[in-house]
Amino acid sequence: MKVFVTAALAIDLDSEKWECTRCKGVLGPARANYKEGLVVRERDPAEVHAPILDPDRYEFTFAPDPEWCRLVEYFCPHCGRQVEVEYLPPGHPPTHDIELDIDALKAQWANREPLSEPVLGPDFVAPQCHHHH
Amino acid sequence: MADDVKGGRSVEQFLKDASLFLAPDPEIMENHGLEPRTELEEACLAKENDPHRLGLVRERLQAGVNESFEMLENMGAAPGAKWGDCVSAMYTASGDLSIASSGGVVIFCNLVQYPIKFCNKYWAKERTVGIREGDAFIVNDSRYGQAHSTDQSLFMPVFHEGKIVAWAGATVHEGENGAIEPGGMPGTAEQIWDEGLRMSPFKVVENYELRRDLVTFLQNSVREPKLQYADMKVKLYVCRRVEQRIKEAIAEYGVEAVVACLRNNLEATDQEVRRRLREWPDGTARHCWFTDNTLRESVQIKINLELTKKDDELTFDFRGSSPEFTNRAINSLDITNKGMLAQLFLTFIWPDLPRNQGVLSPVNFIFDPASVLKPSPLTPSSQTMMTLFTAWSCGQVCAMKLLYSVPEKYTRVVAPWFNMINTFMFGGITQHGEMVGNVCADINGMGGGALADADGQHSLAPIFATMADLAEQEFMEEEMPFVQIVSKKLMRDNQGFGRQRGGMGYQMILAMVDSPMWGFMLTAIGAKFPNVPGLFGGYGCPTYPLARIQGVDVFEKFRTDPGSFRFSIEEMMNERPYPEATYSTHPMSLPFHASKSGELYMISQGSGGGFGDPLERDPADVARDLDEDLISHDVAWRVYRVVYDRETLIVDLAATEKARDEARQERLAGSRPYKDFCASWSKDKPSGKVPYFGCWTDKTRVHAGSPDVTYPASQVNPPVMMAHPMQVRIDALEAELAALRKAGGQS
Ligand SMILES: [Zn+2]
């Protein structure tokens, strides 16, 4: 049974492992931080958010200030998919962003149909109407 | 009352009478949950509990509220009212928000519960005030329950046979309120008394008529006296319409059905939210974000969130967020944070739910006292959005991370919406000789976040009002002495990159014309650190500067050399078509600044976050963005790795796939395992190059500007008090002067 936790990550409830949803590669134990199973790259944010105004002439250019902000990119070590991006001040430790109660998750999904892909949800559900009959 | 009749007064009553000041009451302000059922509600629910019939009554009342909202939007004089930055609602007799209008700003009416409860508690039995049929009360002091003091609410009890059975309320973002800067949202307020009008809840209507003596006082307290009066009248009529529709429903269905309906809305919503939360996984999502400005100086301010879902409850734990800035306007009251998060659920997660405060009943909040998200009573908060919206976005990210796996959804998971008020405020004398102070509708042009299967929508709506309007620029120009020479033009490469990209923000180039005295101001953040991230591998928005061109009258240029103008910020600033002018960039915070005719002020609205890995973006979508001039060739290659013919934009799919595979290999080659990365990356304190506020990793200890000193959260002593930026500048210049004099041998 697979639980699609993010667009890039699933938990296999039987093996209790994090998996990459692109290559199905196993990333690590579901009870641990998934980031421990990924590889990481730090970047100057201007490599992504490049200056739009001439950086030789202007202090503010639409690119983040590298003394204030760094990009920390997380990749699947098997296929190189970008799983998560953090924007952090230099040296700020990464955040353990998703920590699920695996026992509760197993109990919850014991009563659910297995899914082959994530449920995206409807565009919009109109409020229920109570019409008089 | 019984004590009075007996001729003796209780100690409690004595103390109440002896109280010298009725400050905001923590017993009211700390409780965002539902009031207990009253005896009347118990009796009514015992008699009227057929869900079908209560549903009928609810539809009837909802239609009445929606009708009153149409009135408010159409008659309201404030620019905000015209764009939907307003709301009307019905409340229970105890003051709980039961039915909000389908359009409008939920946070506004969520917060009106507090002043109603204040009136119920203090004014009902106060012999110098009292609450009678035909009365209405007004409030704008956010500490008694408003989003910020630029909003004004009017609310009116609805009586049936001598008893209050409900309340009607109307709120408008009025703008002008007599603050230290025009427009009602001063960025330079250093004390709460710089923030303008401080209307605690008081009676301003008797026998359904505005008291002209009080109206005149209020008119004298603001820069737009006509607006003040006009909108008080409008809100009174709106409340009367709500009252009328409640009374008609009582006549048709009976008072029990109406009272039971108002109460049942809350309890049914609470139960439904609990049912839905039980479908979420138990666990914790964490997210922290960093803002970069107090609107007076650049500093790094941490907002720290841990969102825990357990069984049928959610807990937002914001501890570890920055300490309060006691002389800056960017603090956000806890009630405001709660009200905004109600909006998160009612519009971005469960838009099908009835809009009432029952949605927050299963939700708990934890804030550090004296923090930027729960400031002390005398700390200003007129620019609450500077931390409120970041806190809200942290909530949005965490909620989406808990929501994605849930099979039963009511709308799509969405990447962070752009969240900052990249818009101009203005004040001065119009071409019609009127004094005004207000805000441009571009505040509503925030880019939408990307979805799992669709790009975000451009300049769609603000996070606080998903149905708000961008307004007609031409309408604005008829009233105000400025022109947006470039208006609502999407800005190339201003994109939250992702498999699905965020909706983009548009640029604005504007200039004053035809006024004897006019100025602009800007109160936004995000020039150094972006305002929102992406989701699940997508990127966030870029940063946004204010760009200015001074020393030129562009209207004069239009007469003498019209071809020289460029229709984008990028071209104007990089090509510099006017050699005699001065070109500069700044943070997005501009204190009210007297403007010269034809000088250019240029900003861009922001983009929503991207969703998923950009290397998985459909190359056809990249080609379409190129074709629409939304991205440059540089971005198409550097971020999306798409190979195509530059002339025809026809994509070479095989070459693209190869390039993307190589890019993935480059990623892996340039990366390290998480633990190795952390060992070299993670430091035990901030760099010290930037003043840092908030916790680093231990949320019980916070920094207050220094990398080396921490305090227990909520006990920063002395409290954070920033120097006046002009004093900082003077000190620096004097030091420079002294050094030069010394070097020159003078003393
Ligand atoms: Zn993979």
Short mmCIF file of C-alpha atoms in Angstrom, two decimals, chain A residues 3-7 22 33 35-36 38-43 46-50 52-54 57-60 62-65 67-77 79-85 87-101 104-105 108-109 112 118-127 129-133, chain B residues 52 55-56 58-59 278-286 288-290 292 298-300 302 351-352 401-402 404-405 407 409-412 452-453 491-492 497 527-530 536-545 570 573-574 576 583 585-587 611 613-614 616 638 664 667-668 670-675 677-678 681-683 689-690 692 696-697:
data_model
loop_
_atom_site.label_atom_id
_atom_site.label_comp_id
_atom_site.label_asym_id
_atom_site.label_seq_id
_atom_site.Cartn_x
_atom_site.Cartn_y
_atom_site.Cartn_z
CA VAL A 3 0.64 6.71 0.47
CA PHE A 4 1.48 9.64 -1.81
CA VAL A 5 2.81 12.14 0.70
CA THR A 6 4.07 14.78 -1.76
CA ALA A 7 4.25 15.01 -5.53
CA ARG A 22 9.45 9.09 -10.32
CA ASN A 33 13.39 12.29 7.96
CA LYS A 35 15.80 14.22 3.58
CA GLU A 36 18.32 11.80 5.04
CA LEU A 38 18.32 12.46 -0.52
CA VAL A 39 21.31 14.29 -1.90
CA VAL A 40 21.64 18.03 -1.50
CA ARG A 41 23.05 21.00 -3.36
CA GLU A 42 23.44 24.56 -2.14
CA ARG A 43 23.17 27.39 -4.65
CA ALA A 46 20.72 34.23 -8.51
CA GLU A 47 21.52 31.02 -10.42
CA VAL A 48 17.76 30.41 -10.47
CA HIS A 49 16.24 33.85 -9.89
CA ALA A 50 18.63 35.70 -12.17
CA ILE A 52 16.43 41.26 -14.33
CA LEU A 53 18.00 44.67 -13.70
CA ASP A 54 21.68 45.20 -14.42
CA ARG A 57 24.36 49.31 -11.80
CA TYR A 58 21.74 48.48 -9.21
CA GLU A 59 21.64 47.17 -5.66
CA PHE A 60 18.21 45.54 -6.06
CA PHE A 62 14.92 41.00 -8.68
CA ALA A 63 17.56 38.45 -7.62
CA PRO A 64 17.68 37.49 -3.91
CA ASP A 65 20.65 38.72 -1.86
CA GLU A 67 24.05 37.09 2.12
CA TRP A 68 20.41 36.78 3.13
CA CYS A 69 19.19 33.80 1.18
CA ARG A 70 20.52 30.54 -0.19
CA LEU A 71 18.78 27.79 -2.09
CA VAL A 72 19.08 24.26 -0.75
CA GLU A 73 17.92 21.75 -3.37
CA TYR A 74 17.11 18.12 -2.58
CA PHE A 75 17.33 15.41 -5.22
CA CYS A 76 16.46 11.73 -5.48
CA PRO A 77 19.87 10.03 -5.43
CA CYS A 79 17.09 9.59 -10.70
CA GLY A 80 18.01 13.21 -9.91
CA ARG A 81 14.45 14.48 -9.55
CA GLN A 82 14.16 17.68 -7.52
CA VAL A 83 12.07 16.70 -4.50
CA GLU A 84 12.16 19.88 -2.44
CA VAL A 85 13.76 23.34 -2.39
CA TYR A 87 15.15 29.03 0.95
CA LEU A 88 17.38 29.58 3.96
CA PRO A 89 19.71 32.19 5.43
CA PRO A 90 23.34 31.01 5.06
CA GLY A 91 24.05 28.28 7.58
CA HIS A 92 20.47 27.86 8.83
CA PRO A 93 19.93 24.13 9.44
CA PRO A 94 17.34 22.50 7.15
CA THR A 95 13.85 21.88 8.48
CA HIS A 96 12.44 18.44 9.19
CA ASP A 97 9.30 19.39 7.31
CA ILE A 98 7.22 16.22 7.23
CA GLU A 99 7.03 13.91 10.22
CA LEU A 100 4.09 11.51 10.12
CA ASP A 101 2.89 9.09 12.76
CA ALA A 104 -1.53 5.98 12.90
CA LEU A 105 -1.04 6.16 9.13
CA GLN A 108 -5.92 4.88 8.89
CA TRP A 109 -5.08 3.26 5.55
CA ARG A 112 -8.93 2.58 2.67
CA PRO A 118 -2.41 10.58 -5.85
CA VAL A 119 -5.89 12.06 -5.59
CA LEU A 120 -5.65 15.62 -6.84
CA GLY A 121 -9.09 16.63 -5.65
CA PRO A 122 -11.82 18.49 -7.50
CA ASP A 123 -11.41 21.94 -8.95
CA PHE A 124 -14.03 23.27 -6.61
CA VAL A 125 -16.93 21.74 -4.73
CA ALA A 126 -19.98 23.97 -4.72
CA PRO A 127 -21.62 24.41 -1.33
CA CYS A 129 -27.81 23.18 -1.31
CA HIS A 130 -30.93 22.31 0.66
CA HIS A 131 -33.79 22.62 -1.77
CA HIS A 132 -37.34 22.33 -0.64
CA HIS A 133 -39.17 19.44 -2.29
CA HIS B 52 -33.74 20.24 6.21
CA GLY B 55 -30.99 24.43 5.82
CA LEU B 56 -33.88 26.35 4.36
CA ARG B 58 -29.83 29.22 6.36
CA GLU B 59 -30.28 29.71 2.63
CA ARG B 278 -9.79 12.76 11.00
CA GLU B 279 -9.08 11.92 7.34
CA TRP B 280 -5.75 13.78 7.47
CA PRO B 281 -2.64 11.88 8.54
CA ASP B 282 -1.57 12.35 12.15
CA GLY B 283 1.73 14.13 12.21
CA THR B 284 3.64 17.38 12.07
CA ALA B 285 4.63 19.67 9.22
CA ARG B 286 7.22 22.35 9.82
CA CYS B 288 10.00 28.56 8.62
CA TRP B 289 10.32 31.66 6.49
CA PHE B 290 12.22 34.89 6.63
CA ASP B 292 13.63 41.06 5.20
CA SER B 298 16.53 45.77 6.37
CA VAL B 299 16.57 43.00 8.97
CA GLN B 300 15.97 39.25 8.87
CA LYS B 302 11.98 34.62 11.25
CA PRO B 351 -14.13 26.29 -0.07
CA ASP B 352 -17.41 24.39 0.10
CA LYS B 401 2.14 19.00 3.14
CA LEU B 402 -0.38 17.32 5.44
CA TYR B 404 -1.60 16.04 -0.26
CA SER B 405 -1.98 12.36 0.75
CA PRO B 407 -7.92 10.88 -0.57
CA LYS B 409 -10.24 16.54 -0.88
CA TYR B 410 -12.55 19.47 -1.56
CA THR B 411 -10.22 21.37 -3.85
CA ARG B 412 -6.71 21.11 -5.25
CA ALA B 452 -0.40 19.72 -9.46
CA ASP B 453 -1.89 19.74 -12.96
CA MET B 491 6.74 41.01 -16.26
CA ARG B 492 9.01 38.65 -18.16
CA PHE B 497 9.42 28.12 -11.75
CA ALA B 527 13.60 42.88 -1.93
CA LYS B 528 16.36 40.69 -0.44
CA PHE B 529 14.59 37.47 0.57
CA PRO B 530 11.71 36.21 -1.60
CA PHE B 536 7.36 19.80 -3.81
CA GLY B 537 10.44 20.79 -5.84
CA GLY B 538 9.11 23.97 -7.42
CA TYR B 539 10.74 27.35 -6.84
CA GLY B 540 9.28 30.42 -5.21
CA CYS B 541 8.97 33.96 -6.47
CA PRO B 542 11.98 36.20 -7.09
CA THR B 543 12.62 39.31 -5.01
CA TYR B 544 11.05 42.67 -5.83
CA PRO B 545 12.59 46.13 -5.76
CA GLU B 570 13.61 46.15 -17.39
CA MET B 573 16.24 50.77 -16.07
CA ASN B 574 18.72 48.90 -18.24
CA ARG B 576 18.18 54.43 -19.44
CA TYR B 583 17.96 55.81 -11.89
CA THR B 585 16.51 50.84 -6.89
CA HIS B 586 15.29 50.45 -3.33
CA PRO B 587 13.60 48.00 -0.98
CA PHE B 611 4.79 23.12 -8.22
CA ASP B 613 10.54 19.86 -10.57
CA PRO B 614 11.00 22.42 -13.41
CA GLU B 616 9.51 17.98 -15.78
CA ARG B 638 18.81 27.64 -17.67
CA ARG B 664 19.87 15.57 -13.61
CA ARG B 667 22.62 17.77 -10.06
CA LEU B 668 23.77 14.45 -8.68
CA GLY B 670 27.12 18.55 -7.63
CA SER B 671 25.33 17.17 -4.56
CA ARG B 672 26.23 15.46 -1.32
CA PRO B 673 24.33 13.09 0.95
CA TYR B 674 22.15 14.96 3.45
CA LYS B 675 24.28 14.22 6.50
CA PHE B 677 25.80 18.43 3.56
CA CYS B 678 24.47 19.34 7.02
CA TRP B 681 26.38 23.76 5.87
CA SER B 682 24.66 24.02 9.24
CA LYS B 683 26.02 26.62 11.64
CA LYS B 689 26.26 39.85 8.41
CA VAL B 690 22.56 40.54 8.72
CA TYR B 692 18.68 38.43 12.75
CA TRP B 696 17.81 29.66 15.11
CA THR B 697 17.01 26.01 15.90
#
